[in-house]
Amino acid sequence: MTEMKRRTFLRAAGGAAALGTLGFPALVLGAARRVVVVGGGVGGCTAAKYLRKLDPSLAVTLIDPQAAYTSCFMSNEVLSGERTLESLTFGYDRLRAHGVQLVQDWAVGIDPDKQQVITQGGNRFDYDACVVSPGVDFKWEAIAGYDAQIANERIPHAWFAGPQTLLLRNQLQAMPEGGHVVIVAPLNPFKCPPGPYERASQIAMYCQHHKPRAKVTILDAKDAFSKQGLYMEGWRKLYGYGTDNSLIEWVSAAAGGAVEELDPDTRTLVGLVEDFQGDVVNIIPPQKAGKIAFAADLVEGDWCPVDKGTFESSRHPGIYVLGDASSAEKMPKSAYAANSQAKVAVAAIIARFRNQEPGDPTFVNTCYSIVGEDFGISVAAVYSLDSDTNTIEPIPGSGGVSPTNASPEIREREVSYAHSWFKNVINDMME
Amino acid sequence: MNKKNTTMPASVRQLLLLACALLPATAAAGPTGPTGQALAFTCAGCHGTDGSSVGPSMPAIAGMDPEVFVDAMRAYREDQRNPSIMNRIAKAYSDEQLEAMSWFFASQRLRVFPQEYDAALAARGVDLHQAYCEKCHENGGLPGDAGTLAGQWIPYLEFTMEDFLNGKRQWPRKMKRKVDAAIAEAGDQAIPALVNYYGSQSSTAATGATGATGVSADQEQ
């Protein structure tokens, strides 16, 4: 058999296999099953795409207030000037091509009895299963003097990529020579655990090029952080970390880095030990599940408890909460985690529609951070469900961070892997 | 990639592949645990949906021969390749799980994407390929009994060849001799020429300009 015949053969085999998994078409079952997805981030988009991919008979509606998705991951590169915000923005047309219906509106409530999602625009969307992936919201009360308006106008959090990312970028550009940038990092758990430290790194990279006498201070509510050893290795190599002339300083909670109050007029932060004043201040507040999770009674404490084999809410059956808003220990709140969880939830929803038991779940997280020019680092984990404890456990002996003191060639490759990873995550969530 | 199956007739291999592609994924994965499809879906964030990568340093793995896939993953698991995130991920999977994933990827259609390449180098690469590589990487390096080269991303191919040449990846049988011969013929141009030739097929595969008969890759934006 020639190569062409083999390939054609395989394609035919693939097509037959796909038909075999479709089950009964909608005509046999009656009306199409409806899935309403709330939230057009990585979790929501991946779920919508894979629902249609695995069962084209489903009617899938995705509700999000934005007309396009703007990725927060990789947005630190906008601060260093390595990338534009436009390069992070992706229209939802790609999902429409999969047959997903897009609704631009805020979901403001979910009626679990009537099985309806209610929007600010006053519409109600019936569902047979609902996916909620709203991401995070902020606990504004944690830092006195800081609020949403101040964040929008003067002291950005920039933890959702968009206008605040550009505000922070503009403030860095306008900062005087020898200026001081202060970043306030939140308590765990929060979206993108390595993010604040990548941000400090990218800002240091900007300063190295444009304002070499500037300084970046991270005030941390914690005493340890994600990929800490690798970040510090990079900071020592690239930014003089540990010397008197270091571009970056990290102040742990124990050393007085926990911030209680902001004076927005003087950009002064009140810590337990001393005050810090910055020319540019970036506060990343502590976080909780997005608003709809609270409105729909899906939370216990700050986050949404779920059955980790399916991501179905343990409070309201038929609603699946995934991504940053869910309690998915021990997975981090990351884009890749949301992508992986979405596929588990999709499989569970389709199994439920077919009156089948959900299969065993499997999860992966990978995350790259770019510490500076030609210096990338990564963390990876593969997880399985421990159904006795309802925890998602890393598989022993696997995963972990990049090797320490790796060759320059490995660090350079990891930057290139980071950019490729970004493209593939975006591709898998909507293309 | 470490060994080339020479004992099993090609037609038997194809029948096996078909049979396994048609089996429910659970059967391939064994009685318990995630299905091959569920395991393979977690790879998409780095290797693209169903294994067709859009990221230039990540290889496409759609359409990959199951044996090549399992050999590659085992090599990563045993730290026999230059450390990347793959070494850390591969350690999570049993042989049975790797096999289940391999059948999933083998049954996926490879989609390739246009990329920039040096036409002069690619033209030189065709000849080098025919002389030294075609015997194992058949049909211009389309998915087969050896690793996929046709339409693979150029940065990925460059990393891979760097690793072979720097001793950070073990040469498959006969490959070092063939690469050495290509370098003896074309000098410093040999590797860039080959890499550009394979990369060029993402733009030419759709029109069949390579003359390869096994063109199933389509051209995508």
XYZ file of C-alpha atoms in Angstrom:
652
model
C 0.000 0.000 0.000
C 1.445 3.379 -0.880
C 1.780 6.165 1.618
C -1.171 7.971 0.063
C -3.392 4.950 0.356
C -2.351 4.440 3.947
C -3.163 8.043 4.764
C -6.493 7.924 2.986
C -7.236 4.695 4.789
C -6.474 6.303 8.128
C -8.638 9.264 7.371
C -11.509 6.977 6.505
C -10.883 5.068 9.719
C -10.943 8.311 11.696
C -14.221 9.321 10.099
C -15.819 5.987 10.869
C -14.624 6.160 14.454
C -16.080 9.634 14.826
C -19.458 8.483 13.532
C -19.353 5.629 15.982
C -18.999 8.002 18.931
C -21.742 10.384 17.919
C -24.518 8.220 19.298
C -28.029 9.056 18.251
C -28.419 12.259 16.332
C -30.640 14.992 17.712
C -33.528 13.928 15.483
C -33.879 10.690 17.382
C -33.650 12.347 20.774
C -36.001 15.177 19.908
C -34.846 18.750 20.454
C -31.116 19.406 20.539
C -29.529 19.421 23.984
C -28.616 22.946 25.003
C -25.442 23.935 26.817
C -25.011 27.519 27.960
C -21.431 28.570 28.684
C -20.888 31.613 30.889
C -17.516 33.281 30.358
C -15.420 33.594 27.209
C -11.965 32.990 28.658
C -9.827 29.899 28.235
C -12.166 27.612 30.201
C -15.386 28.782 28.555
C -14.053 28.895 25.004
C -12.381 25.487 25.263
C -15.592 24.000 26.646
C -17.723 25.552 23.889
C -15.392 24.424 21.119
C -14.963 20.874 22.421
C -18.697 20.447 23.087
C -19.350 21.123 19.405
C -16.310 19.139 18.303
C -17.326 16.023 20.228
C -21.057 16.299 19.625
C -22.147 18.542 16.749
C -25.792 17.899 17.645
C -25.453 20.129 20.734
C -26.747 23.704 20.740
C -23.983 25.678 22.463
C -24.342 29.321 23.509
C -21.465 31.293 24.997
C -22.251 34.449 26.989
C -19.551 37.049 27.603
C -19.716 40.849 27.940
C -16.743 41.378 25.614
C -16.757 41.214 21.828
C -13.296 39.645 21.812
C -11.036 37.737 24.161
C -7.872 39.439 25.388
C -5.361 37.079 26.898
C -3.942 37.971 30.276
C -1.202 35.398 29.901
C 1.676 36.931 27.909
C 0.336 40.425 28.700
C 3.408 41.158 30.842
C 5.260 41.362 27.540
C 3.220 44.456 26.726
C 4.875 46.133 29.720
C 8.395 45.417 28.467
C 7.405 46.519 24.970
C 8.024 43.081 23.465
C 4.420 42.718 22.321
C 1.284 44.753 21.607
C -2.084 44.377 23.286
C -3.585 43.740 19.835
C -1.455 40.611 19.531
C -3.293 39.257 22.594
C -6.787 40.024 21.327
C -8.828 37.378 19.510
C -12.338 37.788 18.128
C -14.965 35.164 18.858
C -15.596 34.544 15.141
C -13.329 31.529 15.421
C -15.812 29.974 17.851
C -18.762 30.913 15.629
C -17.098 28.832 12.927
C -17.504 25.843 15.248
C -21.228 26.530 15.429
C -21.176 28.215 18.832
C -23.744 30.961 19.282
C -22.196 34.057 20.875
C -24.160 36.415 23.118
C -22.495 39.654 24.166
C -23.987 40.328 27.588
C -23.318 39.885 31.316
C -24.759 36.769 32.917
C -26.233 38.075 36.173
C -28.017 35.023 37.550
C -28.713 31.333 37.105
C -31.999 29.687 38.042
C -31.039 26.067 38.737
C -34.677 24.917 39.026
C -35.871 26.357 35.731
C -32.405 25.675 34.278
C -31.991 29.159 32.908
C -29.155 31.666 32.707
C -30.345 35.264 33.126
C -28.475 38.175 31.552
C -28.250 41.865 32.339
C -29.951 42.494 29.017
C -33.021 40.736 30.441
C -32.794 37.537 28.430
C -33.166 34.028 29.758
C -31.325 31.114 28.179
C -32.602 27.583 28.797
C -30.002 24.954 29.374
C -29.714 21.203 29.823
C -26.227 21.741 31.194
C -24.488 24.989 32.114
C -20.742 25.678 32.156
C -19.611 28.573 34.352
C -16.071 29.827 33.825
C -16.096 33.474 34.909
C -12.517 33.794 36.150
C -11.714 35.898 39.180
C -12.991 39.022 40.882
C -11.090 41.153 43.421
C -11.399 41.450 47.181
C -11.174 45.216 47.143
C -11.682 45.479 50.896
C -8.296 43.838 51.542
C -6.292 47.047 50.955
C -7.830 50.163 52.461
C -7.946 53.108 50.079
C -7.893 50.977 46.912
C -10.981 50.494 44.762
C -12.106 49.765 41.219
C -12.217 53.410 40.196
C -8.692 54.144 41.399
C -7.537 51.018 39.587
C -9.141 52.185 36.353
C -7.839 55.724 36.529
C -4.594 55.872 38.473
C -3.203 52.714 40.072
C -3.922 49.804 37.761
C -4.057 46.184 38.794
C -3.667 45.213 35.093
C -4.698 41.694 36.118
C -7.197 41.598 33.279
C -5.425 42.481 30.060
C -6.882 45.574 28.427
C -6.937 49.323 29.126
C -5.229 48.901 32.491
C -2.325 47.083 30.853
C -1.825 50.123 28.617
C -2.248 52.517 31.553
C 0.524 50.706 33.416
C 2.678 50.666 30.275
C 2.182 54.413 29.790
C 3.011 55.116 33.420
C 6.271 53.180 33.067
C 7.168 55.193 29.984
C 6.350 58.470 31.731
C 8.273 57.522 34.868
C 11.355 59.655 35.636
C 14.887 58.266 35.304
C 15.754 56.454 38.498
C 12.054 55.990 39.260
C 10.621 53.408 41.608
C 8.044 50.818 40.542
C 6.163 49.040 43.322
C 4.222 45.851 42.640
C 1.924 44.478 45.318
C 1.509 40.687 45.067
C -1.516 38.975 46.618
C -2.053 36.097 49.006
C -2.758 32.613 47.627
C -4.775 31.448 45.852
C -4.921 33.785 42.897
C -4.971 33.709 39.106
C -1.566 32.962 37.541
C 0.687 32.247 40.558
C 3.957 33.111 38.744
C 2.397 36.209 37.110
C 3.439 38.979 39.528
C 7.056 37.816 39.381
C 7.081 37.592 35.611
C 5.629 41.076 35.633
C 8.433 42.374 37.875
C 10.893 40.682 35.498
C 9.365 42.193 32.365
C 9.263 45.651 33.952
C 12.910 45.238 34.994
C 13.696 44.329 31.375
C 11.971 47.521 30.224
C 13.893 49.576 32.779
C 17.198 47.961 31.822
C 16.662 49.182 28.257
C 15.157 52.574 28.945
C 15.663 53.572 32.602
C 18.626 51.633 33.937
C 18.752 53.481 37.262
C 15.140 52.584 38.084
C 14.155 50.016 40.663
C 11.330 47.495 40.961
C 10.124 46.431 44.399
C 7.719 43.543 44.915
C 5.776 43.815 48.147
C 4.465 40.357 48.851
C 1.682 39.111 51.088
C 3.485 35.729 51.090
C 6.849 34.350 52.163
C 7.330 32.154 49.098
C 6.128 32.138 45.513
C 5.833 30.013 42.383
C 9.116 29.108 40.617
C 10.919 31.223 43.245
C 14.332 29.591 42.873
C 14.304 29.952 39.108
C 13.107 33.542 39.210
C 15.851 34.463 41.647
C 18.436 32.679 39.501
C 17.256 34.740 36.542
C 17.179 37.968 38.513
C 20.746 37.385 39.726
C 21.946 36.731 36.186
C 20.006 39.480 34.463
C 19.216 42.210 36.974
C 21.911 42.048 39.676
C 19.590 40.551 42.252
C 21.206 40.330 45.670
C 23.615 43.224 45.005
C 23.274 46.866 46.041
C 22.497 47.783 42.452
C 19.781 45.205 41.926
C 16.988 46.291 39.629
C 14.572 44.040 41.532
C 13.897 43.762 45.207
C 11.480 41.265 46.755
C 10.061 41.980 50.206
C 8.403 38.945 51.763
C 5.457 39.201 54.130
C 7.736 38.367 57.047
C 10.075 41.183 56.024
C 7.211 43.683 55.976
C 5.927 43.208 52.431
C 2.275 42.669 53.385
C 0.393 45.854 52.503
C -2.654 47.061 54.414
C -3.378 50.485 53.034
C -2.858 52.750 50.043
C -2.734 56.533 49.879
C -3.571 56.962 46.217
C -2.625 60.654 46.108
C 0.966 60.101 47.174
C 1.133 56.499 45.886
C 2.224 55.398 49.341
C 1.675 51.872 50.605
C 1.466 51.158 54.287
C 3.157 47.945 55.360
C 3.474 46.457 58.821
C 7.079 47.601 59.243
C 7.463 50.625 56.997
C 5.823 52.620 54.225
C 6.763 52.390 50.559
C 6.328 55.113 47.990
C 6.377 54.453 44.256
C 6.443 56.543 41.098
C 4.417 53.750 39.531
C 2.289 51.502 41.706
C 0.672 48.261 40.550
C -1.570 46.546 43.087
C -2.746 43.015 42.372
C -5.456 42.540 45.003
C -6.361 39.196 46.577
C -8.989 37.333 44.603
C -12.203 35.338 44.677
C -14.470 33.722 42.099
C -16.082 35.979 39.477
C -19.369 37.754 40.268
C -21.753 35.293 38.628
C -20.434 32.518 40.891
C -21.669 34.473 43.912
C -24.922 35.573 42.270
C -25.698 31.968 41.307
C -24.925 30.589 44.772
C -22.052 28.445 43.523
C -19.484 29.462 46.152
C -18.360 28.272 49.537
C -16.039 30.931 50.891
C -14.267 32.560 47.957
C -14.369 29.721 45.420
C -16.726 27.166 43.886
C -16.636 23.593 45.197
C -16.942 20.937 42.479
C -16.857 17.199 41.990
C -13.331 17.005 40.607
C -14.105 14.051 38.399
C -16.567 16.125 36.358
C -16.305 19.755 37.560
C -20.012 19.690 38.327
C -20.906 22.080 41.123
C -21.420 20.349 44.435
C -24.058 22.987 45.223
C -26.224 22.892 42.086
C -26.377 19.840 39.808
C -26.209 20.463 36.084
C -23.876 23.452 36.506
C -20.183 22.862 35.833
C -17.730 25.393 37.260
C -14.209 25.376 35.883
C -11.128 27.518 35.454
C -9.964 30.051 38.027
C -13.337 30.231 39.822
C -13.404 26.561 40.810
C -11.764 24.929 43.809
C -9.514 22.613 41.850
C -6.759 21.844 44.315
C -4.055 20.915 43.659
C -4.149 22.519 40.225
C -3.108 26.163 40.010
C -5.378 28.847 38.578
C -3.824 28.943 35.129
C -4.865 29.034 31.473
C -3.614 25.539 30.812
C -5.436 24.211 33.881
C -8.695 25.773 32.665
C -8.151 24.275 29.203
C -7.581 20.830 30.703
C -10.542 21.063 33.101
C -12.856 22.177 30.283
C -12.257 18.929 28.393
C -13.025 16.864 31.497
C -16.266 18.801 32.038
C -17.224 18.446 28.354
C -16.712 14.668 28.465
C -18.815 14.490 31.639
C -21.621 16.583 30.136
C -21.766 14.469 26.994
C -21.701 11.260 29.050
C -24.582 12.604 31.133
C -26.634 13.387 28.019
C -26.106 9.794 26.884
C -26.918 8.335 30.294
C -23.369 7.036 30.607
C -20.977 7.143 33.519
C -18.290 9.817 33.106
C -14.836 8.413 32.258
C -11.826 8.808 34.514
C -10.430 12.338 34.288
C -6.849 13.336 33.542
C -5.332 16.787 33.829
C -2.195 18.627 32.755
C -0.840 22.034 33.608
C 2.083 23.689 31.875
C 3.139 27.253 32.361
C 6.039 29.275 31.004
C 7.411 32.536 32.347
C 9.770 34.868 30.547
C 12.209 36.313 33.072
C 14.192 38.331 30.565
C 15.812 38.284 27.173
C 16.598 34.674 26.276
C 15.632 33.481 29.751
C 12.492 31.360 29.973
C 11.433 28.978 32.735
C 8.583 26.525 33.050
C 6.569 24.357 35.361
C 4.554 21.292 34.417
C 2.354 18.759 36.158
C 0.209 15.799 35.181
C -2.583 14.977 37.605
C -5.070 12.248 38.314
C -8.138 12.266 40.515
C -8.052 10.790 43.985
C -11.765 10.114 44.205
C -11.602 9.164 47.900
C -10.516 12.648 48.875
C -11.925 14.497 45.835
C -8.489 16.009 45.203
C -6.551 16.333 41.983
C -3.149 14.896 42.788
C 0.073 15.345 40.804
C 1.331 11.972 39.587
C 4.360 11.093 41.744
C 7.719 11.310 40.011
C 6.458 13.558 37.226
C 6.211 17.281 36.662
C 8.206 20.048 38.289
C 10.100 23.119 37.221
C 12.921 23.695 34.724
C 16.339 22.524 35.889
C 18.300 25.045 37.930
C 21.432 26.522 36.374
C 20.457 25.150 32.971
C 22.528 26.073 29.944
C 21.863 29.419 28.223
C 20.658 27.399 25.230
C 17.914 25.723 27.319
C 16.802 29.049 28.798
C 16.654 30.561 25.316
C 14.639 27.643 24.018
C 12.170 28.011 26.848
C 11.393 31.539 25.631
C 10.662 30.123 22.217
C 8.590 27.328 23.791
C 6.669 29.949 25.780
C 5.623 31.768 22.622
C 4.695 28.528 20.864
C 2.738 27.364 23.929
C 0.799 30.638 23.856
C -0.161 30.103 20.215
C -1.256 26.536 20.810
C -3.348 27.330 23.896
C -5.171 30.083 22.012
C -5.550 27.786 19.022
C -6.971 24.973 21.126
C -9.492 27.202 22.887
C -11.030 28.701 19.748
C -9.566 27.761 16.367
C 12.574 6.756 16.062
C 15.275 4.564 17.555
C 14.271 1.545 15.576
C 12.606 0.985 12.292
C 10.179 -1.863 12.146
C 11.337 -4.136 9.391
C 9.684 -7.371 10.401
C 6.031 -6.520 10.027
C 4.718 -6.155 6.494
C 3.373 -2.668 5.871
C -0.086 -3.965 5.009
C -0.350 -5.753 8.372
C 0.697 -2.586 10.181
C -1.971 -0.622 8.375
C -4.654 -3.128 9.204
C -3.625 -3.054 12.856
C -3.689 0.718 12.820
C -7.161 0.703 11.339
C -8.412 -1.856 13.824
C -7.084 0.097 16.758
C -8.385 3.405 15.450
C -11.839 1.887 15.245
C -11.762 0.380 18.717
C -13.349 2.422 21.461
C -10.576 4.392 23.153
C -11.341 2.640 26.448
C -10.308 -0.684 25.004
C -6.949 0.726 23.962
C -6.447 2.332 27.372
C -7.186 -0.834 29.308
C -9.989 -1.563 31.720
C -9.520 1.474 33.992
C -8.106 4.957 33.834
C -8.580 7.780 31.356
C -9.152 6.915 27.699
C -6.504 7.497 25.051
C -8.573 10.385 23.783
C -8.836 11.983 27.236
C -5.080 11.586 27.766
C -4.306 12.970 24.308
C -6.623 15.967 24.726
C -4.366 17.299 27.482
C -1.494 17.612 24.967
C -3.345 20.115 22.772
C -2.320 23.205 24.737
C 1.246 22.667 23.501
C 0.837 20.513 20.379
C -2.338 22.032 18.940
C -5.804 20.534 18.691
C -5.477 16.803 17.929
C -1.724 17.210 17.526
C -1.436 19.760 14.704
C 0.793 22.397 16.291
C 0.610 26.074 15.392
C 3.575 26.931 17.643
C 6.891 27.012 15.735
C 8.966 25.264 18.394
C 6.450 22.536 19.157
C 6.295 19.569 16.786
C 3.144 18.388 15.080
C 2.303 14.906 16.339
C -0.912 14.233 14.389
C -0.666 11.249 12.089
C 2.451 10.056 13.875
C 3.246 6.363 13.715
C 2.269 4.796 17.067
C 5.626 3.130 17.489
C 7.504 6.355 16.797
C 5.303 8.148 19.331
C 5.843 5.583 22.074
C 9.600 5.442 21.427
C 9.830 9.230 21.643
C 7.840 9.420 24.854
C 9.885 6.649 26.438
C 13.078 8.475 25.508
C 11.769 11.616 27.207
C 10.665 9.601 30.209
C 14.155 8.129 30.560
C 15.805 11.580 30.202
C 17.499 10.476 26.998
C 16.715 13.748 25.266
C 17.809 17.294 25.965
C 15.740 18.369 28.979
C 12.561 20.145 28.057
C 9.175 20.217 29.709
C 8.482 16.927 27.879
C 10.824 14.961 30.153
C 8.832 16.060 33.185
C 5.471 15.322 31.573
C 6.388 11.940 30.064
C 7.238 10.546 33.502
C 3.534 10.605 34.406
C 2.488 7.952 31.885
C 2.629 4.178 31.843
C 3.509 2.226 28.703
C -0.163 1.334 28.288
C -1.205 4.967 28.496
C 1.457 6.014 26.000
C 0.189 3.367 23.640
C -3.410 4.497 24.050
C -2.381 8.079 23.253
C -0.297 6.931 20.301
C -3.303 5.345 18.580
C -5.293 8.510 19.054
C -2.640 10.689 17.409
C -2.011 8.131 14.654
C -5.654 8.386 13.624
C -5.624 12.204 13.421
C -5.206 14.039 10.150
C -2.060 16.163 10.074
C -2.773 19.793 9.321
C 0.249 21.844 8.327
C 0.598 25.583 8.206
C 2.493 27.873 5.868
C 5.800 29.171 7.187
C 8.641 31.248 5.825
C 11.597 29.391 4.379
C 14.628 30.002 2.222
C 13.718 28.768 -1.279
C 17.316 28.357 -2.436
C 18.213 26.283 0.596
C 15.011 24.268 0.255
C 15.906 23.463 -3.361
C 19.343 22.233 -2.243
C 17.568 20.273 0.510
C 15.437 18.259 -1.907
C 18.531 16.662 -3.403
C 20.128 16.006 -0.029
C 16.906 14.497 1.214
C 16.626 12.186 -1.767
C 20.241 11.099 -1.436
C 20.462 10.589 2.327
C 17.112 10.710 4.121
C 14.337 9.422 1.863
C 15.092 5.793 2.582
C 13.874 6.123 6.188
C 11.824 9.348 6.033
C 9.761 8.239 3.061
C 7.716 10.489 0.784
C 9.613 13.613 1.668
C 9.279 12.929 5.384
C 5.515 12.584 5.665
C 4.272 10.643 8.708
C 5.439 7.060 8.396
C 7.724 4.609 10.078
C 10.161 7.360 11.081
C 9.556 10.790 12.614
C 7.442 13.283 10.662
C 9.603 15.872 8.889
C 7.430 17.205 6.042
C 5.696 20.389 7.070
C 7.256 20.328 10.505
C 8.073 23.770 11.946
C 11.590 24.975 11.085
C 12.535 26.121 14.621
C 11.552 22.704 15.969
C 13.623 20.945 13.293
C 16.583 23.205 14.073
C 16.408 22.415 17.799
C 16.215 18.710 17.041
C 19.186 18.688 14.686
C 21.207 20.805 17.141
C 20.565 18.159 19.793
C 21.669 15.314 17.536
C 24.812 17.145 16.466
C 25.713 18.219 20.015
C 25.340 14.697 21.371
C 22.266 15.588 23.421
C 20.056 13.134 21.638
C 20.884 9.613 20.633
C 21.138 9.023 16.873
C 18.738 6.444 15.472
C 20.442 3.575 13.704
C 22.175 4.665 10.466
C 21.120 8.287 10.856
C 24.477 9.665 11.988
C 26.237 8.074 9.027
C 23.679 9.580 6.646
C 23.825 13.040 8.210
C 27.624 12.944 8.208
C 27.526 12.073 4.518
C 25.128 14.943 3.798
C 27.467 17.310 5.660
C 30.446 15.932 3.759
C 28.644 16.778 0.543
C 27.133 20.165 1.387
C 29.135 21.380 4.370
C 27.539 23.984 6.630
C 24.644 24.229 4.218
C 23.524 20.640 4.713
C 21.400 21.013 7.859
C 19.853 24.402 6.945
C 19.086 23.035 3.468
C 17.319 19.963 4.824
C 15.467 21.916 7.489
C 14.280 24.478 4.953
C 13.212 21.734 2.576
C 11.079 20.010 5.215
C 9.691 23.345 6.407
C 8.912 24.372 2.831
C 6.498 21.477 2.474
C 3.945 23.266 4.612
C 3.583 25.658 1.691
C 4.017 23.204 -1.140
C 2.364 20.085 0.269
C -1.112 21.246 -0.650
C -0.173 21.572 -4.294
C 1.897 18.417 -4.331
C 4.871 20.368 -5.645
C 7.301 18.119 -3.809
C 6.307 15.222 -5.951
C 5.498 13.212 -2.837
C 2.540 10.909 -3.332
C 1.347 10.865 0.258
C 0.122 14.404 0.498
C -2.747 14.573 2.887
C -1.786 17.716 4.688
C -3.896 20.683 3.837
C -3.004 24.331 3.758
C -4.441 26.428 6.542
C -4.220 30.031 7.497
